[in-house]
Coordinates of C-alpha atoms and ligand atoms in Angstrom, one line a residue:
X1154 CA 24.9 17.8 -13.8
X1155 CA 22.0 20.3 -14.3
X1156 CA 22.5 23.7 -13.1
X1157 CA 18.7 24.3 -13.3
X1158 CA 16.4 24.1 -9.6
X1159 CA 15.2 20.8 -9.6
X1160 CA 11.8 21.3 -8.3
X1161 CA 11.4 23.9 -11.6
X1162 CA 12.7 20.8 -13.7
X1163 CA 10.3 18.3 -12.4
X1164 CA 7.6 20.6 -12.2
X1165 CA 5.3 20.1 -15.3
X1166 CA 6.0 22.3 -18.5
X1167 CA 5.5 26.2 -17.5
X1168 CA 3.1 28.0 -20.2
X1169 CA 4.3 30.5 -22.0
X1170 CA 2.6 33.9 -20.2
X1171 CA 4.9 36.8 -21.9
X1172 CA 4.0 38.8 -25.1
X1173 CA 1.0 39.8 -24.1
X1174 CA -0.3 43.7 -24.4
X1175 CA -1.3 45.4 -21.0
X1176 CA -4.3 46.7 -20.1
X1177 CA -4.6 50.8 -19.4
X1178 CA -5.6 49.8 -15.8
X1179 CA -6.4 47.4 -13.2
X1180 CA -7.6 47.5 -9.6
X1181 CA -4.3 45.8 -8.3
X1182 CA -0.7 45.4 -10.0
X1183 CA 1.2 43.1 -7.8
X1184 CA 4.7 42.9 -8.5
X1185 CA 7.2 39.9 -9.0
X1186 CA 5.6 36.7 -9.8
X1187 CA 7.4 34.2 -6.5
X1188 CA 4.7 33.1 -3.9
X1189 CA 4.0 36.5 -2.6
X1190 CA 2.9 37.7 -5.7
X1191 CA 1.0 34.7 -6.7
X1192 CA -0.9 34.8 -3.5
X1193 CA -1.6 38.4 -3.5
X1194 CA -2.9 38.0 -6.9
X1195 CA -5.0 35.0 -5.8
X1196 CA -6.6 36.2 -3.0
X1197 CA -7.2 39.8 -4.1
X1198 CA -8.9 38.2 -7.5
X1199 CA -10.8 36.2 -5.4
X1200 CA -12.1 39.5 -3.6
X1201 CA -13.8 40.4 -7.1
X1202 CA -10.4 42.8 -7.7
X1203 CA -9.1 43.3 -11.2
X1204 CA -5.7 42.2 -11.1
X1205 CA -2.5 42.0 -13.5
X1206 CA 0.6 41.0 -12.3
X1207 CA 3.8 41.6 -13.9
X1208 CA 6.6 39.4 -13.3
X1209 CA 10.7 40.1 -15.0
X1210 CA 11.2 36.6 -15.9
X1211 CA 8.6 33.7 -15.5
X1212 CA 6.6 32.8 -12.5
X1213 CA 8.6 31.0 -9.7
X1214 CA 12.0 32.3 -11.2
X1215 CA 13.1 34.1 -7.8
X1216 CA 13.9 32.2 -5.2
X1217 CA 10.5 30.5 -4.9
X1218 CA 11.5 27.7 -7.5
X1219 CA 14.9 27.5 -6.0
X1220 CA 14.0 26.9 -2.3
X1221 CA 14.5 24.1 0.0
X1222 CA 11.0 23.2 -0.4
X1223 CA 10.3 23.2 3.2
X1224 CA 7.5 24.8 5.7
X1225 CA 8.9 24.5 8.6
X1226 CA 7.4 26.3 11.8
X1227 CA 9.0 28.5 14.0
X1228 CA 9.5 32.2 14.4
X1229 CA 12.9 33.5 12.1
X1230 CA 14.3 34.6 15.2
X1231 CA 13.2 32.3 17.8
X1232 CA 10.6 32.5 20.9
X1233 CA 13.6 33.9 23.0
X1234 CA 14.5 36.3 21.0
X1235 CA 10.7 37.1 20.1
X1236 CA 9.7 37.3 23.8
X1237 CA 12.7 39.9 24.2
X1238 CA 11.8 42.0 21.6
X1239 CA 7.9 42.2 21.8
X1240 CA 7.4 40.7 25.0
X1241 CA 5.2 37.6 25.9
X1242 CA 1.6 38.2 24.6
X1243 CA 3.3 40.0 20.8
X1244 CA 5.7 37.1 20.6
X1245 CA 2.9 34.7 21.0
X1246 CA 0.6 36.4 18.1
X1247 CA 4.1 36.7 16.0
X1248 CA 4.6 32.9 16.7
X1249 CA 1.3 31.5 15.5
X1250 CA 0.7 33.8 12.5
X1251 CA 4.0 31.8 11.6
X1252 CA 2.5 28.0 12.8
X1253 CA -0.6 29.4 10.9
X1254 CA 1.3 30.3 7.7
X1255 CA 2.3 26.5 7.3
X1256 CA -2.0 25.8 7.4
X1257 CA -2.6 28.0 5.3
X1258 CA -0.1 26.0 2.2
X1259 CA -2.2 23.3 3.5
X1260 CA -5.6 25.2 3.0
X1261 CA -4.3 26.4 -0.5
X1262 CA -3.2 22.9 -1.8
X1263 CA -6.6 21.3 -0.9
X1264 CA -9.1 24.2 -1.7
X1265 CA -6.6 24.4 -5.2
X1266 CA -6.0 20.9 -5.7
X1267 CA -2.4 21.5 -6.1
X1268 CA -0.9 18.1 -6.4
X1269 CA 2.4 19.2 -4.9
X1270 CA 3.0 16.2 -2.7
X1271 CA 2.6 18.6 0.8
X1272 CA 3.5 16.2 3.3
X1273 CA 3.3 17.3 7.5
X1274 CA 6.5 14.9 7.8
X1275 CA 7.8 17.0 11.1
X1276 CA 11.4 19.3 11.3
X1277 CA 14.2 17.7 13.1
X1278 CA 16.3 20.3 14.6
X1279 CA 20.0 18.4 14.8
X1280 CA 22.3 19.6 17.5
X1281 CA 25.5 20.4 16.1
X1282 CA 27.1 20.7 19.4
X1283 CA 26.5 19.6 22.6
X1284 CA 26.0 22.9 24.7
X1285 CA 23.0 23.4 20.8
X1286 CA 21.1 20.4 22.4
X1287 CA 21.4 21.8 26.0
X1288 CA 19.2 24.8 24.6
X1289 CA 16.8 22.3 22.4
X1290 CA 15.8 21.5 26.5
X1291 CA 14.8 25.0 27.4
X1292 CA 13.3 25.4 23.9
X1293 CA 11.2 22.8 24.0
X1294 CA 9.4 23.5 28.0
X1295 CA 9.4 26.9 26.4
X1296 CA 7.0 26.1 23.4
X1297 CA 5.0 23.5 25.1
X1298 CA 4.5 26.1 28.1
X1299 CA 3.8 29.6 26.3
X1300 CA 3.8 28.5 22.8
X1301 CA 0.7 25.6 22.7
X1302 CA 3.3 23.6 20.5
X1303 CA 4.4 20.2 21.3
X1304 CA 7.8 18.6 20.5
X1305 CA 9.6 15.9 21.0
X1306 CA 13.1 15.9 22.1
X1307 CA 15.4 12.7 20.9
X1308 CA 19.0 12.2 23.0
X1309 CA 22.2 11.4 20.2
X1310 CA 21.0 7.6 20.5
X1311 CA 17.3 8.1 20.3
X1312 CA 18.3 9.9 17.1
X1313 CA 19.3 6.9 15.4
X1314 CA 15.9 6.1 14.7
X1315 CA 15.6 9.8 12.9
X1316 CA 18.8 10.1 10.8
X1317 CA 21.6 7.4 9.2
X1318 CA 23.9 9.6 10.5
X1319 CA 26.2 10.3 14.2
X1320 CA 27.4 13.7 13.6
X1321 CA 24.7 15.2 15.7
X1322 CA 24.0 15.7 19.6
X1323 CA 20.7 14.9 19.4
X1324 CA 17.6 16.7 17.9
X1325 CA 14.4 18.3 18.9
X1326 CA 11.4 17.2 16.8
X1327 CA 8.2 19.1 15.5
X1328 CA 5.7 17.2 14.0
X1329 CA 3.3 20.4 12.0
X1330 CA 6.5 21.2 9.6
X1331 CA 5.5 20.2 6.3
X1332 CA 7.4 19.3 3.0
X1333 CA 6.5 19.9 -0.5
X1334 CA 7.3 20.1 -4.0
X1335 CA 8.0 23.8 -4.7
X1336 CA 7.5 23.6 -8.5
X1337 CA 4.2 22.2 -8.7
X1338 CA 3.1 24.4 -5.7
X1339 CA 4.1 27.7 -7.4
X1340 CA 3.4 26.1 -10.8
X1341 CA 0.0 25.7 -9.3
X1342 CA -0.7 28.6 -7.7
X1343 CA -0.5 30.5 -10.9
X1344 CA -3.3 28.3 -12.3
X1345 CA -5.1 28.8 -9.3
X1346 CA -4.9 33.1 -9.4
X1347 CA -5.8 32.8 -13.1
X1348 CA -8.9 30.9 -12.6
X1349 CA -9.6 33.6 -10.0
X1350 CA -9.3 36.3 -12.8
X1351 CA -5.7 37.2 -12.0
X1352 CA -3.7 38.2 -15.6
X1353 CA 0.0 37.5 -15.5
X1354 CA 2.2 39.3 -17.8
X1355 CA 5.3 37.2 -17.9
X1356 CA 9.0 38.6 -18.9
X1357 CA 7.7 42.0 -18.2
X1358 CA 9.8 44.0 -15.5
X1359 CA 8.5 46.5 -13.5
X1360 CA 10.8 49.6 -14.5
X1361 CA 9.2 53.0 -12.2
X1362 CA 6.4 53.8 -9.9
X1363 CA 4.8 57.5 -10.4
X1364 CA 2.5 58.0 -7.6
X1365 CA -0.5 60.0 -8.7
X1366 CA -2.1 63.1 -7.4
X1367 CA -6.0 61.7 -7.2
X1368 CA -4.8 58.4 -5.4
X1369 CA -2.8 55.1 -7.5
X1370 CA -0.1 54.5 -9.5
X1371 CA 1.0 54.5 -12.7
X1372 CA 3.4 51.5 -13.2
X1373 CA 5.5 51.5 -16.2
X1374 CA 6.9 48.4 -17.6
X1375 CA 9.0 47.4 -20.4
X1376 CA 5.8 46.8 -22.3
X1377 CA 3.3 49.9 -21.3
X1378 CA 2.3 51.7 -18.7
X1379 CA -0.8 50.6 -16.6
X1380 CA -2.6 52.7 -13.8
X1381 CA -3.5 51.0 -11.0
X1382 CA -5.9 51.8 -7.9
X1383 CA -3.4 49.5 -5.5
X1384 CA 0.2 48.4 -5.9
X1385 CA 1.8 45.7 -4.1
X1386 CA 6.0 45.1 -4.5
X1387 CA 6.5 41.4 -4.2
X1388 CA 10.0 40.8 -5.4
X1389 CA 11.5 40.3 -1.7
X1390 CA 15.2 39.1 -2.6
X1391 CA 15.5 40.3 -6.2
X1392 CA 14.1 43.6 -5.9
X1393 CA 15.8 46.0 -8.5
X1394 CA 16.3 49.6 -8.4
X1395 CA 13.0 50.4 -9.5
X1396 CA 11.9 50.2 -5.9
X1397 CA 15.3 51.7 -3.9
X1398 CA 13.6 52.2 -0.7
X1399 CA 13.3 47.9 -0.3
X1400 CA 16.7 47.8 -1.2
X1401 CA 17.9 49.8 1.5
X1402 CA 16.3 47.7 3.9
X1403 CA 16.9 44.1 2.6
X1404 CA 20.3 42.2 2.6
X1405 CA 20.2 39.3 -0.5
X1406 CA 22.4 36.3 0.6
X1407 CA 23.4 33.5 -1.7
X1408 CA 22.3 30.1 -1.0
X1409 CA 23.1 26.7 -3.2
X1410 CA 21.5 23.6 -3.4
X1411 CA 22.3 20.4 -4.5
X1412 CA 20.4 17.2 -5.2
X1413 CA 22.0 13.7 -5.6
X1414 CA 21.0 10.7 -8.0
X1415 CA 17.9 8.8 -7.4
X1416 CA 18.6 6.6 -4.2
X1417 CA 16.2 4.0 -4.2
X1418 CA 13.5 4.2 -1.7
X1419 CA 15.1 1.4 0.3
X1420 CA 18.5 3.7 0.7
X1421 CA 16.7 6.6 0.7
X1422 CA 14.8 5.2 4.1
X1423 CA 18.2 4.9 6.0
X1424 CA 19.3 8.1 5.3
X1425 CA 16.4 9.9 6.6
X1426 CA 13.6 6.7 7.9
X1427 CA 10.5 9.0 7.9
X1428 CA 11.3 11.8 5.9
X1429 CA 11.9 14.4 8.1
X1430 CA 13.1 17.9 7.0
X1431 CA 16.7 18.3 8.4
X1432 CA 17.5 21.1 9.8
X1433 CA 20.8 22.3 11.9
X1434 CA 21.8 24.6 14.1
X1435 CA 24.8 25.7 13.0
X1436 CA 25.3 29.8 12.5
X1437 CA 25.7 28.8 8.8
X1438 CA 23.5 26.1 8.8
X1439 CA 22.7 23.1 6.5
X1440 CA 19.3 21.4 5.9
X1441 CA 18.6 18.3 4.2
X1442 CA 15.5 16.2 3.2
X1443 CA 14.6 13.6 0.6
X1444 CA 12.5 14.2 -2.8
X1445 CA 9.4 12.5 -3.6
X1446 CA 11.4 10.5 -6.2
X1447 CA 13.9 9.4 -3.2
X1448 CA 16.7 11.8 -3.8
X1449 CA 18.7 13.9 -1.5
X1450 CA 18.3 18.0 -1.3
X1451 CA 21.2 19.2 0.8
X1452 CA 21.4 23.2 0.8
X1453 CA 22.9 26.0 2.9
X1454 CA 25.1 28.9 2.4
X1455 CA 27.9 27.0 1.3
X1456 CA 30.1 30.2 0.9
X1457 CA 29.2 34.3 0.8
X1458 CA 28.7 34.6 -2.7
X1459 CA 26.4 35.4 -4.9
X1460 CA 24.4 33.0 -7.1
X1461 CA 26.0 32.6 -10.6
X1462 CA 26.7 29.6 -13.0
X1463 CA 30.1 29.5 -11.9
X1464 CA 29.6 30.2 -8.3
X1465 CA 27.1 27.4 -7.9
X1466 CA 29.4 25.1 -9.2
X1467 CA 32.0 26.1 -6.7
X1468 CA 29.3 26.3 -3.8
X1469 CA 28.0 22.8 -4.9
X1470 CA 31.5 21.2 -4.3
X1471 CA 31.7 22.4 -1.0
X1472 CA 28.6 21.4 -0.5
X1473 CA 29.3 18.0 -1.5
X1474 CA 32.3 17.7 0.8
X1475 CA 30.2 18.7 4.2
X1476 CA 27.0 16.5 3.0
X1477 CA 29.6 13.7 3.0
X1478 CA 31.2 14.7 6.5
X1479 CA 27.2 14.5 7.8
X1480 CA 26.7 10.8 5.5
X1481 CA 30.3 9.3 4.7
X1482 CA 27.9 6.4 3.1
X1483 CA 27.6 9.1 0.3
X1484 CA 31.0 9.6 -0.9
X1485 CA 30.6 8.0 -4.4
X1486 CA 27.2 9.8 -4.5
X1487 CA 26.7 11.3 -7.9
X1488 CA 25.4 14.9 -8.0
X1489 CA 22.8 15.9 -10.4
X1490 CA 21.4 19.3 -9.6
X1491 CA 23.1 22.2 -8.4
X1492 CA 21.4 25.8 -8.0
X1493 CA 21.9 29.0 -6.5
X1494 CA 19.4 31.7 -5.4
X1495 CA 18.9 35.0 -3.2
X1496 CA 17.5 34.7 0.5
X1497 CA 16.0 37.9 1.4
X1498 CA 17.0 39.1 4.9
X1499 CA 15.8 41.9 6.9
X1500 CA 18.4 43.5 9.4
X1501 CA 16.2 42.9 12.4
X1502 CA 16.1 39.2 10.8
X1503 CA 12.2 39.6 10.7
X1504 CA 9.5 39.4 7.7
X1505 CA 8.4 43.0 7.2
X1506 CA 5.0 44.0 5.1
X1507 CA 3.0 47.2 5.4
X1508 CA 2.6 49.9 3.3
X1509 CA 5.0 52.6 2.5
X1510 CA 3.9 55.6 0.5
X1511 CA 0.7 54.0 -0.8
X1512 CA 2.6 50.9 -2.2
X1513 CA 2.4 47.9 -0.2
X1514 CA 4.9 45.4 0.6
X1515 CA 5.7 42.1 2.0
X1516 CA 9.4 40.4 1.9
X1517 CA 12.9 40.0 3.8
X1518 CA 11.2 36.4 5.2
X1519 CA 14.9 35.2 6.2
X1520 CA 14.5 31.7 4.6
X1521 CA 10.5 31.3 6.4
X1522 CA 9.3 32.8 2.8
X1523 CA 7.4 29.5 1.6
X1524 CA 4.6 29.7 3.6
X1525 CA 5.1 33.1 5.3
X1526 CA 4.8 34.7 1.4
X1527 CA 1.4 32.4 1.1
X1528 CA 0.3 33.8 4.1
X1529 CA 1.4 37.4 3.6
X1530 CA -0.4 37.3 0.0
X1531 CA -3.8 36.3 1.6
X1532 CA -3.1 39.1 4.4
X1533 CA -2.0 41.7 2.1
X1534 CA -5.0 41.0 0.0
X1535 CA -7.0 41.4 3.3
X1536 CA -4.9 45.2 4.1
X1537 CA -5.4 46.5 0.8
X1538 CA -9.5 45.6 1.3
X1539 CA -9.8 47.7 4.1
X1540 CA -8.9 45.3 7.2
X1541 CA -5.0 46.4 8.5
X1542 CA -5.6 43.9 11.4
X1543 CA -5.1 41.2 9.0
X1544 CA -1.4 42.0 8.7
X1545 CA 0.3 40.0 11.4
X1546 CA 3.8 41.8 11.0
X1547 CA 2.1 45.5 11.6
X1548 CA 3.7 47.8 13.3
X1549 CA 7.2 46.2 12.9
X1550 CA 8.2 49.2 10.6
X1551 CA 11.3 47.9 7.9
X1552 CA 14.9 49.0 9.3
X1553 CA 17.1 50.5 7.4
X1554 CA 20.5 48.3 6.9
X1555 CA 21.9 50.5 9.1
X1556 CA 25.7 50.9 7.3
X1557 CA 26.4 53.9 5.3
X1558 CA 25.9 54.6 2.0
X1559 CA 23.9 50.9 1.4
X1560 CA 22.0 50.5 -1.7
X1561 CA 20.9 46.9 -1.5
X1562 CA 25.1 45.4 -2.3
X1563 CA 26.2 43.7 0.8
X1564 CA 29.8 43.9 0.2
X1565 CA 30.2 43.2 4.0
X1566 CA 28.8 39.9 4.2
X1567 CA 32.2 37.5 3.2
X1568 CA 33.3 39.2 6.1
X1569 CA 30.2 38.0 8.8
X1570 CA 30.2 34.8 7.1
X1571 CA 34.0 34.1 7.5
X1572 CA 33.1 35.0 11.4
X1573 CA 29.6 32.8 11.7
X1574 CA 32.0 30.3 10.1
X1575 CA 34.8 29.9 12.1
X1576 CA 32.6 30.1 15.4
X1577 CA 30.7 26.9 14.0
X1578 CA 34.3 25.3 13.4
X1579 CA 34.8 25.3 17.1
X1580 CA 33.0 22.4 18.4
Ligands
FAD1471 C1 18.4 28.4 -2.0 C2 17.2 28.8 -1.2 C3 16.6 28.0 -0.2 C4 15.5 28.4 0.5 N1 14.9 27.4 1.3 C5 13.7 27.8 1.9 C6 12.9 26.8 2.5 O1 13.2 25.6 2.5 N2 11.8 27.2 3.2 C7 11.4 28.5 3.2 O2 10.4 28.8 3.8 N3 12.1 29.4 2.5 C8 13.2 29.1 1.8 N4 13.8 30.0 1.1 C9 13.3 31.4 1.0 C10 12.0 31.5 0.1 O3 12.3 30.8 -1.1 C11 11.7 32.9 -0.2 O4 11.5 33.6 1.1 C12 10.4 33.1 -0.9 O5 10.3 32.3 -2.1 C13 10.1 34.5 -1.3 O6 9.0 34.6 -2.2 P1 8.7 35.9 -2.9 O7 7.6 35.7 -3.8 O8 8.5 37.0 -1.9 O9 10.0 36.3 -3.7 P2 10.6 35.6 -5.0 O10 10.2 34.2 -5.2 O11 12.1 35.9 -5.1 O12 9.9 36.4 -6.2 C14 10.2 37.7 -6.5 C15 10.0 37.9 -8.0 O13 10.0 39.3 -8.4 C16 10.5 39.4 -9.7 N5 10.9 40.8 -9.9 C17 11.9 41.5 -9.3 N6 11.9 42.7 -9.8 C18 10.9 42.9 -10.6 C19 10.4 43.9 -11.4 N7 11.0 45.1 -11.4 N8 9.3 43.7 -12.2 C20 8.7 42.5 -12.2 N9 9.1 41.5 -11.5 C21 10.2 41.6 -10.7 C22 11.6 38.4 -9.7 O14 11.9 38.0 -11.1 C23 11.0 37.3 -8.9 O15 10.4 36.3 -9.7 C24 15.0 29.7 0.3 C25 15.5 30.6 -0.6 C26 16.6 30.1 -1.4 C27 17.2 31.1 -2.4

């Protein structure tokens, strides 16, 4: 079993983008090298910007090359929730900035030629209990009457057609969620920023931010220090303490994956007969979804821990156990990956990006991040060239995680989890 992401393994060979000296200056350092970054760099290279990115380890390292690999639409929080908050006409803007994150992957890929097999195969929302599909009713007369989005809502036998499977209640269907191959989309959108001018210093951390007098930064970094006009902190989920005031806003939450052998197409197809992303609704949900080379991603939380070697191979034997609960056909299924990585989560369970002090920001995308970071690069991009109506999440602010003392170490989540958990047991 490799305990490596297999969309980073099956991606083509990374180049090697460390070593190299930094400039004095730039127009732009962006960061952390995951989709936000990459985007950012992109689109603000694209604007005729000089821009360097610095990234700790190597592109796609975060939790963008260890994702689910999914664009699936929808609001974190949901249009309820949304409407609440923001009321009607906000909600609404909130809501297709996120259906519009998912066009622009598509945009990207195409313009890019990213061959990162981004597939529009629909999300099917599984009820995991019966009173979950009761709301899928409302939900769906909600989206299609103040959202513009059409679904499709299949009863437990209609979703036989959907899912080799009975454990559900039924499902609610939305066709504009798209699937992709995370690796060659990130690997890909490095290639793409370069071309634009972007330079990415690899294996290069961030270490301090010294704001200057006259207007910029001066970023030190365990190679140099480089002044920059604009500074944008994209390491959402693994930001360090060289930027505490992110920390005291996100909460990082541990979330495995595992991926079984090659299934042939032919079993692969009764599983999951048009390769639909699998989502449930659990509090501590699961997702599921084939691979392009007819394999079976099943993540989720698995348990509150962090990600580590160890712990992944803990996390991927529970996970093993409740993907066969879902597909008993799959007990003598042989894993072959198993990974671990950080989901950023806000406390308001909202994406937040902005500018704070003259550094700007996007992250905490509560597992929305592949195409909400795409988006939010190209936006940010916008914001830092003079247009703050491009951001979509303005005037959200970023809440503090509101428990004394915090410093970024959720020490309190075991304790939610065990909570979320036991309320799922009871079915
Ligand atoms: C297991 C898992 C499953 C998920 N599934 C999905 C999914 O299916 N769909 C979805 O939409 N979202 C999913 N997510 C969330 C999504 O992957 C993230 O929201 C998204 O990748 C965030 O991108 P990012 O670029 O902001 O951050 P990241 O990709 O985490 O990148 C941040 C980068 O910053 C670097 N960095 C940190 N500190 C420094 C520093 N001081 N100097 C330089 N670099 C630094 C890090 O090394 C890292 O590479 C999942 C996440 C996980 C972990």
């Amino acid at each position: 079993m490799k305990q490596i992401p297999y969309w980073l393994d099956t991606a083509p060979p990374l180049p090697d983008r460390s070593g190299k000296d930094l400039p004095e200056s730039a127009d732009v350092v962006v960061i952390g090298g995951g989709l936000t970054g990459l985007s950012t760099a992109y689109h603000a290279a694209g604007k005729g910007a000089d821009v360097v990115l610095v990234e700790k380890d190597k592109v796609g390292s975060g939790a963008s090359g260890r994702n689910g690999s999914m664009c699936t639409q929808g609001i974190t929080i949901g249009v309820g929730e949304a409407r609440k908050r923001y009321g009607q006409e906000r909600a609404r803007e909130l809501y297709d900035a996120f259906r519009e994150a998912v066009d622009v992957v598509e945009e990207l890929t195409q313009k890019e030629q990213i061959d990162c097999d981004f597939n529009r195969s629909g999300r099917l929302g599984v009820a995991y209990k019966p009173q979950h599909f009761e709301s899928m009713k409302a939900t769906q007369r909600d989206l299609a009457e103040n959202f513009d989005h059409e679904t499709t809502l299949l009863s437990r036998a209609d979703l036989r057609t959907e899912l080799g499977s009975d454990f559900y209640h039924g499902a609610l269907l939305d066709p504009l969620s798209a699937g992709l191959h995370v690796g060659k989309y990130v690997h890909g959108l490095a290639e793409a920023a370069e071309r634009a001018g972007a330079r990415i210093h690899e294996r290069n951390a961030a270490t301090g931010l010294t704001r200057l007098p006259g207007g910029g930064f001066l970023v030190e970094t365990l190679r140099g220090t480089i002044r920059a006009r604009q500074v944008m902190a994209a390491t959402d989920a693994y930001t360090d303490r060289a930027m505490p005031w992110f920390r005291k806003r996100l909460i990082n939450v541990g979330s495995f994956v595992v991926v079984t052998e090659p299934l042939g197409e032919e079993r692969a197809r009764e599983l999951i007969p048009n390769a639909r992303l699998v989502v449930d609704s659990k509090n501590i949900g699961h997702y599921v979804r084939l691979t392009p080379d007819h394999r079976l991603a099943f993540g989720g939380r698995a348990r509150f821990a962090p990600s580590n070697p160890a712990s992944d191979v803990r996390s991927g034997d529970v996970l093993k156990r409740e993907l066969t609960e879902i597909f008993p056909q799959l007990a003598d299924i042989r894993i072959d990956y198993v990974w671990g990585g950080n989901v950023g989560f806000s406390w308001d369970r909202m994406p937040h990006a902005g500018e704070e002090n003259g550094l700007y920001y996007s992250m905490g995308y509560c597992g929305h991040g592949v195409q909400m970071a795409s988006y939010m690069g190209r936006a940010i991009a916008e914001v830092m060239d003079g247009h703050p109506e491009a951001n979509p999440l303005r005037g959200l602010g970023f809440p503090k995680v509101p428990v004394p003392f915090y410093n970024g170490t959720a020490w309190f989540l075991p304790f939610g989890g065990a909570y979320y958990k036991a309320k799922d047991r009871l079915r």
